Amino acid sequence: MKIIVSEEIERVCPAFVGAAVEARVVNSPYYAALWDEIHEWEERFRRELTTESLKELSGIAATRRVYKACGKDPSRYRPASEQLIRRMLQGKELYQIDTLVDLVNLASIVYGYSIGGFDADKIVGDTLTLGVGREDEPYEGIGRGMLNIAGLPVYRDQIGGVGTPTSDNERTKMTLDTTHLLVLINGYDGQEDRVRKNAEFIQQLVRKYCQSDGGTVTIYR
């Protein structure tokens, strides 16, 4: 998959660096050992963070700045990584969906980056372009219905948006039938080493829980 970062994004975040993980996988409804890992991180974050201090995490803080630069209120349309960690800190259980969704959520929590997880076979064409959402652009967020993505960073394939840092699109979502995984890590803080480590962490997770060889990692900017 070719990833293009548009001039719109370069203007508001010249330091942006992303990573794409592409792998063949076997999904499952639930994996107990994965949830043991998730609970360990829940306990750690509850010791170390508050709902205010989490906004200072590098990946979250940078994403919030880009939202503001694009004209979006990051407190109303929170980045997914912030939503997940905030839920933990409020003592709420994370939603258990399936192994692929759960491990992508874990990777987002651990590193603080908003991460898109997609069924690559549902993406139309071989190119994704990262741009900014437009007024009245149709977009159905997973479990959220029609979402106003004007001012949100958005990946688009040949026929429209597939992912934003707030919510991915129903059209390209992962399911139990997904065998071709694409994960996009959004490093609006420009920390390439950390973005790469996040990608390698995802590779470790799919090796452990999805009968995968880990696939490939591509850095893009």
mmCIF file of C-alpha atoms in Angstrom:
data_model
loop_
_atom_site.group_PDB
_atom_site.id
_atom_site.type_symbol
_atom_site.label_atom_id
_atom_site.label_comp_id
_atom_site.label_asym_id
_atom_site.label_seq_id
_atom_site.Cartn_x
_atom_site.Cartn_y
_atom_site.Cartn_z
ATOM 1 C CA MET A 1 0.000 0.000 0.000
ATOM 2 C CA LYS A 2 1.375 3.412 -0.985
ATOM 3 C CA ILE A 3 0.792 6.205 1.559
ATOM 4 C CA ILE A 4 0.875 9.868 0.489
ATOM 5 C CA VAL A 5 0.982 12.739 2.991
ATOM 6 C CA SER A 6 -0.742 15.743 1.430
ATOM 7 C CA GLU A 7 0.448 19.348 1.500
ATOM 8 C CA GLU A 8 -2.550 20.109 3.741
ATOM 9 C CA ILE A 9 -1.012 17.963 6.476
ATOM 10 C CA GLU A 10 2.554 19.084 5.790
ATOM 11 C CA ARG A 11 1.476 22.704 6.352
ATOM 12 C CA VAL A 12 -0.048 22.059 9.791
ATOM 13 C CA CYS A 13 2.453 19.365 10.839
ATOM 14 C CA PRO A 14 5.740 19.455 8.927
ATOM 15 C CA ALA A 15 7.260 16.983 11.406
ATOM 16 C CA PHE A 16 4.653 14.264 10.750
ATOM 17 C CA VAL A 17 5.961 10.722 10.445
ATOM 18 C CA GLY A 18 3.813 7.629 10.025
ATOM 19 C CA ALA A 19 4.303 3.885 10.001
ATOM 20 C CA ALA A 20 2.322 1.250 8.141
ATOM 21 C CA VAL A 21 2.252 -2.357 9.329
ATOM 22 C CA GLU A 22 0.909 -4.821 6.778
ATOM 23 C CA ALA A 23 0.508 -8.497 7.690
ATOM 24 C CA ARG A 24 -1.391 -11.690 7.018
ATOM 25 C CA VAL A 25 -3.315 -12.647 10.137
ATOM 26 C CA VAL A 26 -5.865 -14.979 11.660
ATOM 27 C CA ASN A 27 -8.404 -13.151 13.823
ATOM 28 C CA SER A 28 -10.321 -14.620 16.766
ATOM 29 C CA PRO A 29 -13.207 -13.492 18.978
ATOM 30 C CA TYR A 30 -11.135 -13.313 22.189
ATOM 31 C CA TYR A 31 -7.612 -14.034 23.428
ATOM 32 C CA ALA A 32 -7.206 -14.266 27.210
ATOM 33 C CA ALA A 33 -3.437 -13.669 27.261
ATOM 34 C CA LEU A 34 -3.892 -10.446 25.281
ATOM 35 C CA TRP A 35 -6.370 -9.227 27.850
ATOM 36 C CA ASP A 36 -3.898 -10.046 30.619
ATOM 37 C CA GLU A 37 -1.517 -7.608 28.901
ATOM 38 C CA ILE A 38 -4.235 -5.001 28.568
ATOM 39 C CA HIS A 39 -5.100 -5.232 32.268
ATOM 40 C CA GLU A 40 -1.428 -4.852 33.233
ATOM 41 C CA TRP A 41 -1.266 -1.607 31.280
ATOM 42 C CA GLU A 42 -4.536 -0.446 32.818
ATOM 43 C CA GLU A 43 -3.044 -0.832 36.295
ATOM 44 C CA ARG A 44 0.155 0.950 35.321
ATOM 45 C CA PHE A 45 -1.624 3.905 33.722
ATOM 46 C CA ARG A 46 -3.970 4.295 36.674
ATOM 47 C CA ARG A 47 -0.898 4.631 38.885
ATOM 48 C CA GLU A 48 0.951 7.064 36.632
ATOM 49 C CA LEU A 49 -1.625 9.242 34.842
ATOM 50 C CA THR A 50 -4.683 11.390 35.387
ATOM 51 C CA THR A 51 -7.320 12.508 32.890
ATOM 52 C CA GLU A 52 -5.477 15.841 32.714
ATOM 53 C CA SER A 53 -1.870 14.639 32.554
ATOM 54 C CA LEU A 54 -2.644 12.167 29.756
ATOM 55 C CA LYS A 55 -3.123 15.175 27.448
ATOM 56 C CA GLU A 56 0.594 15.877 27.892
ATOM 57 C CA LEU A 57 1.682 12.533 26.405
ATOM 58 C CA SER A 58 3.694 13.359 23.302
ATOM 59 C CA GLY A 59 1.519 11.588 20.732
ATOM 60 C CA ILE A 60 -1.747 12.846 22.205
ATOM 61 C CA ALA A 61 -0.543 16.429 22.712
ATOM 62 C CA ALA A 62 0.712 16.624 19.119
ATOM 63 C CA THR A 63 -2.514 15.194 17.695
ATOM 64 C CA ARG A 64 -4.551 17.702 19.700
ATOM 65 C CA ARG A 65 -2.391 20.534 18.294
ATOM 66 C CA VAL A 66 -3.011 19.342 14.737
ATOM 67 C CA TYR A 67 -6.757 19.178 15.396
ATOM 68 C CA LYS A 68 -6.694 22.811 16.515
ATOM 69 C CA ALA A 69 -4.572 23.831 13.533
ATOM 70 C CA CYS A 70 -7.108 22.171 11.217
ATOM 71 C CA GLY A 71 -10.009 23.904 12.989
ATOM 72 C CA LYS A 72 -11.320 20.992 15.084
ATOM 73 C CA ASP A 73 -12.003 21.037 18.834
ATOM 74 C CA PRO A 74 -9.911 18.168 20.317
ATOM 75 C CA SER A 75 -12.040 18.098 23.460
ATOM 76 C CA ARG A 76 -15.187 17.413 21.428
ATOM 77 C CA TYR A 77 -13.587 15.078 18.886
ATOM 78 C CA ARG A 78 -10.972 13.358 21.029
ATOM 79 C CA PRO A 79 -8.187 11.337 19.394
ATOM 80 C CA ALA A 80 -8.835 7.621 19.843
ATOM 81 C CA SER A 81 -5.727 7.090 21.975
ATOM 82 C CA GLU A 82 -6.953 9.735 24.402
ATOM 83 C CA GLN A 83 -10.448 8.221 24.446
ATOM 84 C CA LEU A 84 -9.056 4.787 25.340
ATOM 85 C CA ILE A 85 -6.699 5.920 28.093
ATOM 86 C CA ARG A 86 -9.305 8.278 29.536
ATOM 87 C CA ARG A 87 -11.743 5.371 29.734
ATOM 88 C CA MET A 88 -9.161 3.337 31.655
ATOM 89 C CA LEU A 89 -8.480 6.164 34.086
ATOM 90 C CA GLN A 90 -12.197 6.572 34.746
ATOM 91 C CA GLY A 91 -12.290 2.950 35.909
ATOM 92 C CA LYS A 92 -14.341 1.767 32.950
ATOM 93 C CA GLU A 93 -13.705 -1.481 31.113
ATOM 94 C CA LEU A 94 -12.403 -1.202 27.571
ATOM 95 C CA TYR A 95 -14.754 -2.567 24.959
ATOM 96 C CA GLN A 96 -13.842 -6.124 23.988
ATOM 97 C CA ILE A 97 -14.428 -6.507 20.238
ATOM 98 C CA ASP A 98 -12.133 -9.148 18.739
ATOM 99 C CA THR A 99 -8.416 -9.921 18.862
ATOM 100 C CA LEU A 100 -7.341 -7.587 16.041
ATOM 101 C CA VAL A 101 -9.308 -4.616 17.332
ATOM 102 C CA ASP A 102 -8.225 -5.308 20.910
ATOM 103 C CA LEU A 103 -4.519 -5.486 20.062
ATOM 104 C CA VAL A 104 -4.634 -2.313 17.957
ATOM 105 C CA ASN A 105 -6.278 -0.579 20.924
ATOM 106 C CA LEU A 106 -3.525 -1.868 23.208
ATOM 107 C CA ALA A 107 -0.820 -0.582 20.865
ATOM 108 C CA SER A 108 -2.513 2.835 20.804
ATOM 109 C CA ILE A 109 -2.721 2.913 24.600
ATOM 110 C CA VAL A 110 0.901 1.910 25.190
ATOM 111 C CA TYR A 111 2.429 4.520 22.864
ATOM 112 C CA GLY A 112 -0.260 7.222 22.884
ATOM 113 C CA TYR A 113 -0.584 7.417 19.107
ATOM 114 C CA SER A 114 -3.905 7.303 17.294
ATOM 115 C CA ILE A 115 -3.752 4.157 15.199
ATOM 116 C CA GLY A 116 -5.971 3.058 12.345
ATOM 117 C CA GLY A 117 -6.591 -0.656 11.908
ATOM 118 C CA PHE A 118 -8.073 -1.740 8.568
ATOM 119 C CA ASP A 119 -9.035 -4.768 6.546
ATOM 120 C CA ALA A 120 -6.662 -4.061 3.666
ATOM 121 C CA ASP A 121 -8.782 -6.080 1.239
ATOM 122 C CA LYS A 122 -11.629 -3.580 1.698
ATOM 123 C CA ILE A 123 -9.514 -0.592 0.691
ATOM 124 C CA VAL A 124 -10.204 0.492 -2.885
ATOM 125 C CA GLY A 125 -7.021 0.945 -4.904
ATOM 126 C CA ASP A 126 -3.396 0.674 -3.836
ATOM 127 C CA THR A 127 -2.925 4.208 -2.492
ATOM 128 C CA LEU A 128 -4.047 6.055 0.635
ATOM 129 C CA THR A 129 -3.701 9.829 0.931
ATOM 130 C CA LEU A 130 -3.623 11.613 4.279
ATOM 131 C CA GLY A 131 -5.459 14.927 4.000
ATOM 132 C CA VAL A 132 -7.985 17.040 5.917
ATOM 133 C CA GLY A 133 -11.729 16.418 6.051
ATOM 134 C CA ARG A 134 -14.041 18.746 4.153
ATOM 135 C CA GLU A 135 -17.442 20.190 5.024
ATOM 136 C CA ASP A 136 -20.279 17.721 4.340
ATOM 137 C CA GLU A 137 -17.848 14.951 3.394
ATOM 138 C CA PRO A 138 -19.703 11.659 4.027
ATOM 139 C CA TYR A 139 -18.057 9.479 6.649
ATOM 140 C CA GLU A 140 -19.519 6.695 8.785
ATOM 141 C CA GLY A 141 -17.504 6.174 11.951
ATOM 142 C CA ILE A 142 -17.427 2.693 13.470
ATOM 143 C CA GLY A 143 -20.284 2.529 15.950
ATOM 144 C CA ARG A 144 -20.783 6.297 15.703
ATOM 145 C CA GLY A 145 -22.963 6.756 12.640
ATOM 146 C CA MET A 146 -22.318 9.671 10.308
ATOM 147 C CA LEU A 147 -19.417 11.721 11.633
ATOM 148 C CA ASN A 148 -18.542 15.339 10.848
ATOM 149 C CA ILE A 149 -14.910 15.004 9.772
ATOM 150 C CA ALA A 150 -14.457 18.577 8.535
ATOM 151 C CA GLY A 151 -11.113 19.701 9.973
ATOM 152 C CA LEU A 152 -10.020 16.189 10.965
ATOM 153 C CA PRO A 153 -6.984 14.514 9.425
ATOM 154 C CA VAL A 154 -8.333 11.727 7.200
ATOM 155 C CA TYR A 155 -6.921 8.913 5.102
ATOM 156 C CA ARG A 156 -8.754 8.469 1.790
ATOM 157 C CA ASP A 157 -8.698 5.650 -0.732
ATOM 158 C CA GLN A 158 -10.088 5.939 -4.274
ATOM 159 C CA ILE A 159 -13.679 6.384 -3.127
ATOM 160 C CA GLY A 160 -13.440 8.275 0.172
ATOM 161 C CA GLY A 161 -12.353 8.432 3.773
ATOM 162 C CA VAL A 162 -11.292 5.297 5.612
ATOM 163 C CA GLY A 163 -9.721 6.567 8.825
ATOM 164 C CA THR A 164 -9.355 9.553 11.144
ATOM 165 C CA PRO A 165 -7.592 9.790 14.535
ATOM 166 C CA THR A 166 -11.054 9.959 16.144
ATOM 167 C CA SER A 167 -12.708 6.990 14.417
ATOM 168 C CA ASP A 168 -12.114 4.605 11.533
ATOM 169 C CA ASN A 169 -14.765 4.001 8.872
ATOM 170 C CA GLU A 170 -17.331 1.211 8.878
ATOM 171 C CA ARG A 171 -16.514 0.445 5.241
ATOM 172 C CA THR A 172 -12.957 -0.763 5.875
ATOM 173 C CA LYS A 173 -13.235 -2.018 9.460
ATOM 174 C CA MET A 174 -11.642 -5.239 10.669
ATOM 175 C CA THR A 175 -13.895 -8.235 11.330
ATOM 176 C CA LEU A 176 -13.433 -11.866 12.306
ATOM 177 C CA ASP A 177 -13.028 -12.610 8.592
ATOM 178 C CA THR A 178 -10.097 -10.222 8.175
ATOM 179 C CA THR A 179 -6.927 -11.941 6.962
ATOM 180 C CA HIS A 180 -5.025 -8.971 5.467
ATOM 181 C CA LEU A 181 -4.270 -6.371 8.127
ATOM 182 C CA LEU A 182 -3.139 -2.798 7.569
ATOM 183 C CA VAL A 183 -2.297 -0.643 10.585
ATOM 184 C CA LEU A 184 -1.392 3.052 10.282
ATOM 185 C CA ILE A 185 0.394 4.827 13.136
ATOM 186 C CA ASN A 186 0.116 8.618 13.163
ATOM 187 C CA GLY A 187 3.165 10.325 14.625
ATOM 188 C CA TYR A 188 2.174 13.957 14.692
ATOM 189 C CA ASP A 189 4.962 14.524 17.234
ATOM 190 C CA GLY A 190 7.598 13.621 14.623
ATOM 191 C CA GLN A 191 9.337 11.044 16.842
ATOM 192 C CA GLU A 192 10.343 8.459 14.232
ATOM 193 C CA ASP A 193 12.080 6.132 16.709
ATOM 194 C CA ARG A 194 8.986 5.963 18.872
ATOM 195 C CA VAL A 195 6.692 5.485 15.877
ATOM 196 C CA ARG A 196 8.900 2.634 14.676
ATOM 197 C CA LYS A 197 8.877 1.010 18.127
ATOM 198 C CA ASN A 198 5.079 1.228 18.128
ATOM 199 C CA ALA A 199 5.049 -0.566 14.755
ATOM 200 C CA GLU A 200 7.403 -3.250 16.046
ATOM 201 C CA PHE A 201 5.184 -3.696 19.102
ATOM 202 C CA ILE A 202 2.229 -4.356 16.780
ATOM 203 C CA GLN A 203 4.324 -6.917 14.923
ATOM 204 C CA GLN A 204 5.035 -8.656 18.233
ATOM 205 C CA LEU A 205 1.342 -8.696 19.096
ATOM 206 C CA VAL A 206 0.206 -10.205 15.801
ATOM 207 C CA ARG A 207 2.930 -12.846 16.062
ATOM 208 C CA LYS A 208 1.713 -13.816 19.533
ATOM 209 C CA TYR A 209 -2.025 -13.618 18.993
ATOM 210 C CA CYS A 210 -2.812 -13.796 15.265
ATOM 211 C CA GLN A 211 -0.708 -16.633 13.828
ATOM 212 C CA SER A 212 1.290 -14.096 11.811
ATOM 213 C CA ASP A 213 4.935 -13.689 10.851
ATOM 214 C CA GLY A 214 4.637 -10.007 11.743
ATOM 215 C CA GLY A 215 4.465 -8.711 8.213
ATOM 216 C CA THR A 216 6.296 -5.579 7.088
ATOM 217 C CA VAL A 217 6.795 -2.044 8.388
ATOM 218 C CA THR A 218 6.999 1.018 6.148
ATOM 219 C CA ILE A 219 7.866 4.487 7.453
ATOM 220 C CA TYR A 220 6.313 7.391 5.549
ATOM 221 C CA ARG A 221 6.250 11.168 5.803
#
